[in-house]
Short mmCIF file of C-alpha atoms in Angstrom, two decimals:
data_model
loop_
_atom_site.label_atom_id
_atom_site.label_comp_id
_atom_site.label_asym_id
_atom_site.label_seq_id
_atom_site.Cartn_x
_atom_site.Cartn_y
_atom_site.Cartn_z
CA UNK B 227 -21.62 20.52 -157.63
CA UNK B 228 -23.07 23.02 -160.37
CA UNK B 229 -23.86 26.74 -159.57
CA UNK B 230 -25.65 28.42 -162.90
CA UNK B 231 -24.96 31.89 -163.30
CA UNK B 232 -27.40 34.20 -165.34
CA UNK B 233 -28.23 37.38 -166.76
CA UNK B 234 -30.91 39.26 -165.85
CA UNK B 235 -32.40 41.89 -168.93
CA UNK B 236 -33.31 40.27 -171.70
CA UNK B 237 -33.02 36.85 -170.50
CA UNK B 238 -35.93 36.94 -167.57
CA UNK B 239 -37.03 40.40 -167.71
CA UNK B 240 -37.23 43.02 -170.12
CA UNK B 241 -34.77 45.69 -171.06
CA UNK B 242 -35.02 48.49 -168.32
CA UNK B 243 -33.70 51.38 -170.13
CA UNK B 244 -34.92 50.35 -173.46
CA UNK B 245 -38.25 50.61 -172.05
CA UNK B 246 -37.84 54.26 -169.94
CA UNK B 247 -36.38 54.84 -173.57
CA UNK B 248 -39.96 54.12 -174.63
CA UNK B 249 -42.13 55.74 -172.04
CA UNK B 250 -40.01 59.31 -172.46
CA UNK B 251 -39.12 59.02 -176.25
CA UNK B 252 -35.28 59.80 -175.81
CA UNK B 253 -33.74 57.21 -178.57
CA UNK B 254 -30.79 57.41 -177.16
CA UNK B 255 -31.43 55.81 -174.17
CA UNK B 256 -32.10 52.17 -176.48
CA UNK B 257 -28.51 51.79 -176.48
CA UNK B 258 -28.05 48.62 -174.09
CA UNK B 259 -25.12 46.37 -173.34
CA UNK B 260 -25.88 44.56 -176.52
CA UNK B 261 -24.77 47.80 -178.36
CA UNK B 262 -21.85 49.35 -176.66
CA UNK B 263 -18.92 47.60 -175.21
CA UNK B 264 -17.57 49.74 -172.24
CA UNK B 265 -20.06 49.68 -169.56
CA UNK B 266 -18.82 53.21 -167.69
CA UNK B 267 -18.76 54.48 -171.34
CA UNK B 268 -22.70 53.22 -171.54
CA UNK B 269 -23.55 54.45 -168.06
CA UNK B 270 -22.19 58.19 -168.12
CA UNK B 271 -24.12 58.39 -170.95
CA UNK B 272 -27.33 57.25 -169.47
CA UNK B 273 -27.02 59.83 -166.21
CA UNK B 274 -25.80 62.69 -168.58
CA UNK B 275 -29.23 61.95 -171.05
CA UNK B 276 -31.18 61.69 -167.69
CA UNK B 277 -29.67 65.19 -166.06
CA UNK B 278 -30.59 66.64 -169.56
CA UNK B 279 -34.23 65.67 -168.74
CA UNK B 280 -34.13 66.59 -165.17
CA UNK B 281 -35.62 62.45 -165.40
CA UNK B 282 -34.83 61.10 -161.51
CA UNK B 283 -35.08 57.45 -159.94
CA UNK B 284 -38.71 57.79 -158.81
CA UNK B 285 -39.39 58.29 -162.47
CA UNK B 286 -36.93 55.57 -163.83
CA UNK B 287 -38.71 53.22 -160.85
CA UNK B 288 -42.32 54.09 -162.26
CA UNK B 289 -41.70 52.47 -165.78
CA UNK B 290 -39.70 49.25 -164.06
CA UNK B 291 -43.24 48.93 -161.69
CA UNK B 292 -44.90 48.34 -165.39
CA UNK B 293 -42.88 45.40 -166.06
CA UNK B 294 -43.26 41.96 -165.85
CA UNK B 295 -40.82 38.82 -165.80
CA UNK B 296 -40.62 37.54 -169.96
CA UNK B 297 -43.00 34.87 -170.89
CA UNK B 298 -41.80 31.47 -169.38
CA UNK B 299 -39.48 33.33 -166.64
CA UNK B 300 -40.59 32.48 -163.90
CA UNK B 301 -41.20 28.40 -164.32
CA UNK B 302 -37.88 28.52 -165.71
CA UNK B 303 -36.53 30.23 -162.23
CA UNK B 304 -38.45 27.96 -160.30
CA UNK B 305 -37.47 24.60 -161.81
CA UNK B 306 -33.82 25.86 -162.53
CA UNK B 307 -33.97 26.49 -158.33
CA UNK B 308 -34.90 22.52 -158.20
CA UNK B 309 -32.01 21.36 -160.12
CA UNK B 310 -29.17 23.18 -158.87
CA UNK B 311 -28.21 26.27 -156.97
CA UNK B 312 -28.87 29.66 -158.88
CA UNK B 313 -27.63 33.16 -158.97
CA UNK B 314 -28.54 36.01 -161.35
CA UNK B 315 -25.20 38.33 -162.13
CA UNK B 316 -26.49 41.55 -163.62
CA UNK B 317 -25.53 44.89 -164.14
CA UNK B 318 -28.37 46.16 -163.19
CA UNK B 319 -28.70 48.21 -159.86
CA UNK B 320 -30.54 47.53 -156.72
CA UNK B 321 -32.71 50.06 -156.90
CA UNK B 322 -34.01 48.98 -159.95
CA UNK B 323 -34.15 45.53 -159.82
CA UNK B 324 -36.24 44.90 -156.65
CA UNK B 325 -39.06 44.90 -157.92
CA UNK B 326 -38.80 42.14 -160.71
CA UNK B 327 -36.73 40.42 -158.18
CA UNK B 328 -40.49 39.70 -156.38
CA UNK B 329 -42.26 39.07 -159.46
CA UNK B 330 -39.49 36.17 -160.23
CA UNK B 331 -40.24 34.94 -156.43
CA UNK B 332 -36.39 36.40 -155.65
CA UNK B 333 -33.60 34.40 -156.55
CA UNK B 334 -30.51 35.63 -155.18
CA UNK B 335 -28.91 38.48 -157.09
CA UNK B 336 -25.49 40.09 -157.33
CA UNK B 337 -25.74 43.86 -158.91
CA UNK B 338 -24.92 47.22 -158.55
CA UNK B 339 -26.01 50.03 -156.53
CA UNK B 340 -27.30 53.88 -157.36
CA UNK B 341 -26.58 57.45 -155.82
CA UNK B 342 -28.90 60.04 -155.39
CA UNK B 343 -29.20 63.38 -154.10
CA UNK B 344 -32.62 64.44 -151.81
CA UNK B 345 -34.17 64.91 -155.06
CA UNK B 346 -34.00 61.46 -155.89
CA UNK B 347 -31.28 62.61 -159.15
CA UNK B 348 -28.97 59.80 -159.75
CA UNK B 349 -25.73 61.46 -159.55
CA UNK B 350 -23.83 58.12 -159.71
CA UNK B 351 -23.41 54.50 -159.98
CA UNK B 352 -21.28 52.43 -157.91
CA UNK B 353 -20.04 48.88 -158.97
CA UNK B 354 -19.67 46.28 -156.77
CA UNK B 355 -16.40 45.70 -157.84
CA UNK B 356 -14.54 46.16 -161.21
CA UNK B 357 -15.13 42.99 -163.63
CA UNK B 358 -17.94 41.65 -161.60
CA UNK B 359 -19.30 39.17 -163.66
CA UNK B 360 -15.96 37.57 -164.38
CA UNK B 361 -14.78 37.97 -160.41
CA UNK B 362 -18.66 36.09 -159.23
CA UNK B 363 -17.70 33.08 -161.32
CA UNK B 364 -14.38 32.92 -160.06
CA UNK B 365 -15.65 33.28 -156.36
CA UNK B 366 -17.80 30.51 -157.36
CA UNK B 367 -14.81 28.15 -158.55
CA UNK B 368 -12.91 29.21 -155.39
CA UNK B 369 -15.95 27.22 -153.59
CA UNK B 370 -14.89 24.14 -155.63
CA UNK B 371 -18.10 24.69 -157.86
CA UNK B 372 -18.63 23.87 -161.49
CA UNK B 373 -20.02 26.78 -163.01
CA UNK B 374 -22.05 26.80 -166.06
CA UNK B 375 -22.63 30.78 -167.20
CA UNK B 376 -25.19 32.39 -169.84
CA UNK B 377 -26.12 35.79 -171.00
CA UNK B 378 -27.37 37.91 -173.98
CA UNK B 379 -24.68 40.84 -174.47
CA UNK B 380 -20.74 41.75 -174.56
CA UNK B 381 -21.13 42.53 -170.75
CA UNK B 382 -21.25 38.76 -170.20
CA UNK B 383 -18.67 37.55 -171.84
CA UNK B 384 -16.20 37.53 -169.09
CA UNK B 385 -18.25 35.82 -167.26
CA UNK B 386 -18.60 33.21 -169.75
CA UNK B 387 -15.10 33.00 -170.41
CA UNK B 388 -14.60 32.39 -166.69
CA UNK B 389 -17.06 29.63 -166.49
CA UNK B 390 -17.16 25.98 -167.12
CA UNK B 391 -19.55 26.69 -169.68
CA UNK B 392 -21.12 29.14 -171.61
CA UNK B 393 -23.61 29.98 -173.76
CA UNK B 394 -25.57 32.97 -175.33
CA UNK B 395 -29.12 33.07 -174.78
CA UNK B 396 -30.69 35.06 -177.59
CA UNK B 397 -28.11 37.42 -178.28
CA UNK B 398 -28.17 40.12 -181.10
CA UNK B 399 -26.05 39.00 -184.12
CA UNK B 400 -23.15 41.38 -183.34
CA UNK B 401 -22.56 39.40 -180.19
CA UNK B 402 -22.66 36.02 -182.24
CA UNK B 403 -20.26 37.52 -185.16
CA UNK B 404 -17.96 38.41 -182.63
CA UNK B 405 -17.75 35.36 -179.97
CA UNK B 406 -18.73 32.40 -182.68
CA UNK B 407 -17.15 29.70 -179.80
CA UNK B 408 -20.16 29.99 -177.77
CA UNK B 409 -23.21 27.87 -178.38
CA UNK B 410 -26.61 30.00 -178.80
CA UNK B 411 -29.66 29.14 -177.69
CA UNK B 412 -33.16 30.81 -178.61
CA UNK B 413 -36.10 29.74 -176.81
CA UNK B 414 -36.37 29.49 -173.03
CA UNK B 415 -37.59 25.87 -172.45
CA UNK B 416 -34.54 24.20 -174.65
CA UNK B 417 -32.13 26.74 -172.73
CA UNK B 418 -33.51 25.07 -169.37
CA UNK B 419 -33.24 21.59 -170.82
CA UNK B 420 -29.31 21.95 -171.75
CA UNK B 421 -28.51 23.07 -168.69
CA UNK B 422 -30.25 20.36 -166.83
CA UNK B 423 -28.15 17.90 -168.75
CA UNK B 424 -24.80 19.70 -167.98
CA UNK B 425 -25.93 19.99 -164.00
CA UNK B 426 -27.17 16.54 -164.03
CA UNK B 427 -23.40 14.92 -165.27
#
């Protein structure tokens, strides 16, 4: 029996931070998974740019409340949901993903979690555990699934590497360049169609 195992940002919704990078005009705050490598490297950067600002959850959680699911999302959730069981692995945190969770009609979701102080300042970020992507899809195999895996950024490639199978779902070039043994696919609709072959062997 298959499980599929996705990504979340940039695969059914869009960048978070790329768009609070947007709505507040820090540049530095474009810099994504896709960019840099070490995710606590990536994060203290994010919560030292946002104590610079005096920028807080509530305001972080205004932009997300602008956002919808990417075109096709959603009938891609559904009919994925039809076809075999589903989870979405992200790095994301709880706090923000809730929302977009309901606008995709809330597949279940493995993430991370925020602190914050009465003023709602995120002082921290807690990971569910360390290597989480990687440690779902073993979980997964431990339950005597198959598991076929698929992301956009360096933050998924353990995962990938744990899975099955793998593949890169519109991933920058720097991502292709340096994992070339995955196969990439580009639009939505042909990425649901491979993996309904794989889940239907």
């Amino acid at each position: 029996m298959w499980i599929i195992c996705a990504d979340l940002e940039g695969v059914f919704v869009p960048e978070i931070w790329v768009n609070v990078a947007k709505k507040t005009g820090i540049e530095e705050l474009k810099l994504t998974t896709r960019d840099i490598k070490d995710y606590d490297e990536l994060m203290k950067m994010r919560l030292r740019i946002l104590d610079e600002h005096n920028l807080t959850l509530p305001d972080i959680q205004e932009v997300i409340g602008t956002l919808d699911p990417l075109p096709g999302a959603l009938e891609f959730v559904r009919e994925i949901r039809k076809k075999a069981r589903f989870a979405i692995v992200s790095d994301t945190f709880v706090e923000f993903a809730q929302p977009l969770m309901d606008k995709l009609e809330n597949p279940f979701l493995l993430c991370h979690s925020l602190e914050t102080d009465a003023k709602g300042r995120i002082t921290n970020y807690k990971l569910r555990q360390p290597d989480p992507k990687r440690k779902t899809v073993e979980a997964f195999k431990s339950l005597k699934y198959d598991v076929v895996a698929f992301g956009d950024s360096y933050n998924d490639v353990t995962m990938l590497e744990a899975a099955d199978k793998g593949i890169l779902f519109c991933p920058p070039a720097n991502v292709v360049a340096d994992y070339p043994q995955y196969p990439v696919v580009t639009d939505i609709n042909d990425l649901k169609q491979r993996l309904i072959e794989i889940v239907s062997q």
